[in-house]
Tab-separated table of C-alpha atoms and ligand atoms in Angstrom:
chain	number	residue	atom	x	y	z
A	1	MET	CA	17.757	-6.566	-29.222
A	2	GLU	CA	18.503	-5.132	-25.774
A	3	LYS	CA	20.158	-1.718	-25.501
A	4	THR	CA	22.916	-1.277	-22.933
A	5	ASN	CA	21.487	2.173	-22.024
A	6	SER	CA	18.456	0.599	-20.391
A	7	LYS	CA	20.572	-1.500	-18.036
A	8	PRO	CA	20.720	0.847	-14.960
A	9	ALA	CA	16.934	0.580	-14.501
A	10	PHE	CA	17.381	-3.150	-14.284
A	11	ILE	CA	19.887	-3.076	-11.401
A	12	PRO	CA	17.401	-2.339	-8.564
A	13	LYS	CA	15.390	-5.376	-9.623
A	14	MET	CA	18.563	-7.447	-9.624
A	15	TYR	CA	19.294	-6.138	-6.144
A	16	CYS	CA	15.820	-7.122	-4.956
A	17	SER	CA	15.985	-10.607	-6.431
A	18	PHE	CA	19.292	-10.985	-4.621
A	19	PHE	CA	18.633	-9.347	-1.249
A	20	GLY	CA	14.851	-9.238	-1.290
A	21	HIS	CA	12.561	-6.250	-1.499
A	22	ASP	CA	12.750	-3.489	1.057
A	23	PHE	CA	9.097	-2.615	1.446
A	24	GLN	CA	8.116	0.471	3.364
A	25	VAL	CA	4.591	1.526	4.303
A	26	THR	CA	3.661	4.400	2.029
A	27	LYS	CA	-0.001	4.633	2.947
A	28	LYS	CA	-2.309	3.403	5.666
A	29	VAL	CA	-5.659	2.759	4.037
A	30	THR	CA	-7.438	1.179	7.032
A	31	TRP	CA	-6.315	-0.512	10.253
A	32	HIS	CA	-5.629	-3.698	8.287
A	33	VAL	CA	-4.926	-2.508	4.766
A	34	LYS	CA	-1.688	-0.747	3.959
A	35	GLU	CA	0.197	0.127	0.806
A	36	TYR	CA	3.882	-0.687	0.550
A	37	THR	CA	6.578	0.481	-1.851
A	38	CYS	CA	9.968	-1.137	-2.300
A	39	SER	CA	12.639	1.501	-1.771
A	40	HIS	CA	14.847	-0.102	-4.434
A	41	CYS	CA	12.661	-1.061	-7.393
A	42	LYS	CA	9.513	0.946	-6.482
A	43	LYS	CA	7.380	-2.173	-6.674
A	44	GLN	CA	4.089	-1.556	-4.897
A	45	LEU	CA	2.144	-4.003	-2.775
A	46	THR	CA	-1.088	-3.814	-0.860
A	47	THR	CA	-3.044	-5.958	1.560
A	48	ASN	CA	-5.933	-7.718	-0.134
A	49	SER	CA	-9.240	-8.841	1.391
A	50	ASN	CA	-7.637	-12.108	2.567
A	51	GLY	CA	-4.996	-10.214	4.487
A	52	ASN	CA	-2.245	-11.313	2.115
A	53	LEU	CA	0.094	-9.041	0.222
A	54	THR	CA	-0.561	-8.624	-3.463
A	55	GLU	CA	0.716	-6.385	-6.214
A	56	LEU	CA	-0.851	-2.914	-6.169
A	57	THR	CA	-2.640	-2.869	-9.497
A	58	PRO	CA	-4.828	0.058	-10.658
A	59	LYS	CA	-7.826	-2.071	-9.618
A	60	PHE	CA	-6.505	-2.399	-6.061
A	61	LYS	CA	-5.715	1.321	-5.977
A	62	GLU	CA	-9.370	1.929	-6.780
A	63	ILE	CA	-10.515	-0.488	-4.060
A	64	ASN	CA	-8.160	1.094	-1.532
A	65	ALA	CA	-9.442	4.576	-2.366
A	66	ILE	CA	-12.980	3.387	-1.601
A	67	LEU	CA	-11.851	1.582	1.568
A	68	GLU	CA	-10.045	4.703	2.705
A	69	ARG	CA	-13.166	6.810	2.246
A	70	ILE	CA	-15.271	4.332	4.244
A	71	HIS	CA	-12.587	4.069	6.908
A	72	ASN	CA	-12.338	7.856	7.316
A	73	LYS	CA	-16.112	8.127	7.674
A	74	ARG	CA	-16.053	5.446	10.360
A	75	MET	CA	-13.201	7.235	12.132
A	76	ILE	CA	-15.191	10.475	12.223
A	77	ARG	CA	-18.277	8.635	13.471
A	78	SER	CA	-16.369	6.757	16.183
A	79	GLN	CA	-14.723	10.011	17.263
A	80	ARG	CA	-18.164	11.623	17.619
A	81	LYS	CA	-19.305	8.613	19.650
A	82	THR	CA	-16.421	8.909	22.093
A	83	ILE	CA	-17.093	12.626	22.455
A	84	THR	CA	-20.829	12.149	23.159
A	85	SER	CA	-20.209	9.182	25.472
A	86	SER	CA	-17.690	11.202	27.459
A	87	ILE	CA	-20.249	13.998	27.826
A	88	CYS	CA	-23.084	11.682	28.908
B	1	ZN	ZN1	12.243	-4.319	-4.750
């Protein structure tokens, strides 16, 4: 059933189940929401609305893209505020 050729792809997962995932921040969506990727098995996680880590599914990618857009708008607005308040 299982081909021996496909084994190497399985090793990183074995490594992770043994030593644990090595997640690194790959994207900062907002102050609180980040996307993480495991450097070994490329598993992706993200922060959900409860502040817990969850698997980065296409649905969450979509949500994060929207969050990022809102966050960037807020950043621009808050930057304008600090500029105007420093002038006044
Ligand atoms: Zn991993």
